[in-house]
Structure formats: structure tokens, C-alpha cells
Amino acid sequence: MPPRSTRSVAPLDDDDYPAYTMGRAAEMLGTTPAFLRALGEHRLITPLRSEGGHRRYSRYQLRIAARARELVDQGTAIEAACRIIILEDQLEEAQRINEQLRTQGGESQPKTTA
């Protein structure tokens, strides 16, 4: 039996690890590299670059790109799709912060009885 590798598998579990080339990402999404470049031009996703300058995408970025593809397939212009996703993300973050503040505020304030 060969010895087990001592290398970490952490990148495999990391949603932000840039594991996918542009070609592979486009294939997985059923789209074209031009679509992925357009998402970058509209600042929806910013892929990391390999040492050779090639774009590399993470699983998180692929999920965002898949959402954009879904909106574009429904007839939304790519510019509008990118803006919608950015606004959805901002709303989700605001709701998370609001909930966090609500739970923190509820713990520190005494309850009153009427």
C-alpha cells in the first residue's frame, strides 16, 4: 500500500480557492468564455490570475456566474443581471447585519411588562 500524502486537502474544501480555468468554468456553466469575461467587465466577479496570467475561478464565483446565466437566459440584459445580483447580495448582507443587531440588542435591553 503506498504511503498517504501529507499534502493538505484544504483547497478542495475552500469555496474561494481559484481551482477552475476559464475553459473549464465555461464548460461547467454551459456558457462561453466571452460570457465569463463580460461578467468580469461588469465587475460581478473578478477571477484571480495564474502566474501565466490565465483567469482562474472559484466555486463561489461559479455560483454567482450561474445565477447571472439564469437571469440572462430569462431575457435579462447582462448589465442588468449583474446589477440585480449585486443588489441581491447587498440586501442579503443588510438582512444578516440587521438580524445580528436585533439579537445583540435584544440581549442587552431589559424586557418590560405592560
PDB file of C-alpha atoms in Angstrom:
ATOM      1  CA  MET A   1       0.000   0.000   0.000  1.00  0.00           C
ATOM      2  CA  PRO A   2       1.523   3.379  -0.992  1.00  0.00           C
ATOM      3  CA  PRO A   3       2.078   5.973   1.731  1.00  0.00           C
ATOM      4  CA  ARG A   4      -0.682   8.520   2.204  1.00  0.00           C
ATOM      5  CA  SER A   5       0.035  12.008   1.003  1.00  0.00           C
ATOM      6  CA  THR A   6       0.809  14.564   3.663  1.00  0.00           C
ATOM      7  CA  ARG A   7      -0.418  17.398   1.467  1.00  0.00           C
ATOM      8  CA  SER A   8      -3.378  19.366   2.783  1.00  0.00           C
ATOM      9  CA  VAL A   9      -6.754  18.998   1.070  1.00  0.00           C
ATOM     10  CA  ALA A  10      -7.871  22.381   2.409  1.00  0.00           C
ATOM     11  CA  PRO A  11      -8.017  23.998  -1.081  1.00  0.00           C
ATOM     12  CA  LEU A  12     -10.546  21.342  -2.086  1.00  0.00           C
ATOM     13  CA  ASP A  13     -12.863  22.484   0.693  1.00  0.00           C
ATOM     14  CA  ASP A  14     -12.325  26.200   0.114  1.00  0.00           C
ATOM     15  CA  ASP A  15     -15.127  27.890  -1.884  1.00  0.00           C
ATOM     16  CA  ASP A  16     -12.761  30.769  -2.660  1.00  0.00           C
ATOM     17  CA  TYR A  17      -9.895  28.661  -3.992  1.00  0.00           C
ATOM     18  CA  PRO A  18      -9.369  29.521  -7.704  1.00  0.00           C
ATOM     19  CA  ALA A  19      -9.460  25.954  -8.967  1.00  0.00           C
ATOM     20  CA  TYR A  20     -11.108  26.290 -12.387  1.00  0.00           C
ATOM     21  CA  THR A  21      -9.681  27.590 -15.648  1.00  0.00           C
ATOM     22  CA  MET A  22     -11.849  29.778 -17.828  1.00  0.00           C
ATOM     23  CA  GLY A  23     -12.459  26.948 -20.269  1.00  0.00           C
ATOM     24  CA  ARG A  24     -13.466  24.511 -17.544  1.00  0.00           C
ATOM     25  CA  ALA A  25     -15.648  27.114 -15.809  1.00  0.00           C
ATOM     26  CA  ALA A  26     -17.439  27.933 -19.071  1.00  0.00           C
ATOM     27  CA  GLU A  27     -17.942  24.225 -19.748  1.00  0.00           C
ATOM     28  CA  MET A  28     -19.362  23.617 -16.277  1.00  0.00           C
ATOM     29  CA  LEU A  29     -21.792  26.527 -16.675  1.00  0.00           C
ATOM     30  CA  GLY A  30     -22.728  25.654 -20.242  1.00  0.00           C
ATOM     31  CA  THR A  31     -21.654  29.072 -21.459  1.00  0.00           C
ATOM     32  CA  THR A  32     -18.764  30.672 -23.300  1.00  0.00           C
ATOM     33  CA  PRO A  33     -15.523  32.223 -22.089  1.00  0.00           C
ATOM     34  CA  ALA A  34     -16.819  35.520 -23.521  1.00  0.00           C
ATOM     35  CA  PHE A  35     -19.737  35.377 -21.059  1.00  0.00           C
ATOM     36  CA  LEU A  36     -17.311  34.992 -18.156  1.00  0.00           C
ATOM     37  CA  ARG A  37     -15.183  37.859 -19.465  1.00  0.00           C
ATOM     38  CA  ALA A  38     -18.327  40.019 -19.679  1.00  0.00           C
ATOM     39  CA  LEU A  39     -19.131  39.277 -16.028  1.00  0.00           C
ATOM     40  CA  GLY A  40     -15.641  40.493 -15.178  1.00  0.00           C
ATOM     41  CA  GLU A  41     -16.081  43.633 -17.278  1.00  0.00           C
ATOM     42  CA  HIS A  42     -19.282  44.396 -15.349  1.00  0.00           C
ATOM     43  CA  ARG A  43     -17.399  43.775 -12.082  1.00  0.00           C
ATOM     44  CA  LEU A  44     -19.652  40.982 -10.944  1.00  0.00           C
ATOM     45  CA  ILE A  45     -16.764  38.577 -10.494  1.00  0.00           C
ATOM     46  CA  THR A  46     -13.028  39.180 -10.577  1.00  0.00           C
ATOM     47  CA  PRO A  47     -11.130  35.976 -11.262  1.00  0.00           C
ATOM     48  CA  LEU A  48      -7.671  35.505  -9.869  1.00  0.00           C
ATOM     49  CA  ARG A  49      -4.824  35.136 -12.326  1.00  0.00           C
ATOM     50  CA  SER A  50      -2.364  32.277 -12.555  1.00  0.00           C
ATOM     51  CA  GLU A  51       1.353  33.001 -12.793  1.00  0.00           C
ATOM     52  CA  GLY A  52       0.920  32.800 -16.557  1.00  0.00           C
ATOM     53  CA  GLY A  53      -1.889  35.379 -16.492  1.00  0.00           C
ATOM     54  CA  HIS A  54      -4.760  32.948 -17.076  1.00  0.00           C
ATOM     55  CA  ARG A  55      -8.076  33.533 -15.341  1.00  0.00           C
ATOM     56  CA  ARG A  56      -8.932  31.118 -12.526  1.00  0.00           C
ATOM     57  CA  TYR A  57     -12.390  30.855 -10.950  1.00  0.00           C
ATOM     58  CA  SER A  58     -13.554  29.629  -7.553  1.00  0.00           C
ATOM     59  CA  ARG A  59     -16.688  27.631  -6.769  1.00  0.00           C
ATOM     60  CA  TYR A  60     -18.189  30.746  -5.181  1.00  0.00           C
ATOM     61  CA  GLN A  61     -17.589  32.724  -8.383  1.00  0.00           C
ATOM     62  CA  LEU A  62     -19.106  29.918 -10.441  1.00  0.00           C
ATOM     63  CA  ARG A  63     -22.277  30.063  -8.331  1.00  0.00           C
ATOM     64  CA  ILE A  64     -22.523  33.796  -8.984  1.00  0.00           C
ATOM     65  CA  ALA A  65     -21.904  33.248 -12.698  1.00  0.00           C
ATOM     66  CA  ALA A  66     -24.585  30.529 -12.745  1.00  0.00           C
ATOM     67  CA  ARG A  67     -27.084  32.989 -11.226  1.00  0.00           C
ATOM     68  CA  ALA A  68     -26.149  35.546 -13.899  1.00  0.00           C
ATOM     69  CA  ARG A  69     -26.578  32.934 -16.604  1.00  0.00           C
ATOM     70  CA  GLU A  70     -30.020  32.079 -15.209  1.00  0.00           C
ATOM     71  CA  LEU A  71     -31.121  35.724 -15.412  1.00  0.00           C
ATOM     72  CA  VAL A  72     -29.662  36.198 -18.887  1.00  0.00           C
ATOM     73  CA  ASP A  73     -31.377  33.013 -20.089  1.00  0.00           C
ATOM     74  CA  GLN A  74     -34.667  34.509 -18.835  1.00  0.00           C
ATOM     75  CA  GLY A  75     -34.106  37.525 -21.087  1.00  0.00           C
ATOM     76  CA  THR A  76     -32.408  39.958 -18.714  1.00  0.00           C
ATOM     77  CA  ALA A  77     -29.610  42.034 -20.232  1.00  0.00           C
ATOM     78  CA  ILE A  78     -26.217  41.073 -18.847  1.00  0.00           C
ATOM     79  CA  GLU A  79     -25.656  44.553 -17.381  1.00  0.00           C
ATOM     80  CA  ALA A  80     -28.999  44.368 -15.563  1.00  0.00           C
ATOM     81  CA  ALA A  81     -28.347  40.786 -14.425  1.00  0.00           C
ATOM     82  CA  CYS A  82     -25.047  41.838 -12.860  1.00  0.00           C
ATOM     83  CA  ARG A  83     -26.709  44.764 -11.086  1.00  0.00           C
ATOM     84  CA  ILE A  84     -29.541  42.542  -9.817  1.00  0.00           C
ATOM     85  CA  ILE A  85     -27.066  40.060  -8.349  1.00  0.00           C
ATOM     86  CA  ILE A  86     -25.049  42.827  -6.705  1.00  0.00           C
ATOM     87  CA  LEU A  87     -28.230  44.253  -5.168  1.00  0.00           C
ATOM     88  CA  GLU A  88     -29.361  40.803  -4.018  1.00  0.00           C
ATOM     89  CA  ASP A  89     -26.001  40.335  -2.324  1.00  0.00           C
ATOM     90  CA  GLN A  90     -26.213  43.752  -0.646  1.00  0.00           C
ATOM     91  CA  LEU A  91     -29.743  43.003   0.573  1.00  0.00           C
ATOM     92  CA  GLU A  92     -28.666  39.647   1.988  1.00  0.00           C
ATOM     93  CA  GLU A  93     -25.761  41.279   3.808  1.00  0.00           C
ATOM     94  CA  ALA A  94     -28.004  44.044   5.197  1.00  0.00           C
ATOM     95  CA  GLN A  95     -30.513  41.469   6.420  1.00  0.00           C
ATOM     96  CA  ARG A  96     -27.733  39.472   8.078  1.00  0.00           C
ATOM     97  CA  ILE A  97     -26.419  42.570   9.840  1.00  0.00           C
ATOM     98  CA  ASN A  98     -29.936  43.606  10.853  1.00  0.00           C
ATOM     99  CA  GLU A  99     -30.594  40.180  12.368  1.00  0.00           C
ATOM    100  CA  GLN A 100     -27.258  40.250  14.156  1.00  0.00           C
ATOM    101  CA  LEU A 101     -28.007  43.676  15.624  1.00  0.00           C
ATOM    102  CA  ARG A 102     -31.511  42.597  16.588  1.00  0.00           C
ATOM    103  CA  THR A 103     -30.246  39.577  18.523  1.00  0.00           C
ATOM    104  CA  GLN A 104     -27.476  41.582  20.183  1.00  0.00           C
ATOM    105  CA  GLY A 105     -29.858  44.419  21.040  1.00  0.00           C
ATOM    106  CA  GLY A 106     -32.453  42.035  22.443  1.00  0.00           C
ATOM    107  CA  GLU A 107     -29.940  40.541  24.858  1.00  0.00           C
ATOM    108  CA  SER A 108     -28.805  43.863  26.316  1.00  0.00           C
ATOM    109  CA  GLN A 109     -32.200  45.537  26.700  1.00  0.00           C
ATOM    110  CA  PRO A 110     -34.363  44.615  29.687  1.00  0.00           C
ATOM    111  CA  LYS A 111     -37.814  43.309  28.929  1.00  0.00           C
ATOM    112  CA  THR A 112     -40.687  45.483  30.091  1.00  0.00           C
ATOM    113  CA  THR A 113     -44.067  44.251  31.151  1.00  0.00           C
ATOM    114  CA  ALA A 114     -47.225  46.127  30.470  1.00  0.00           C
TER     115      ALA A 114
END
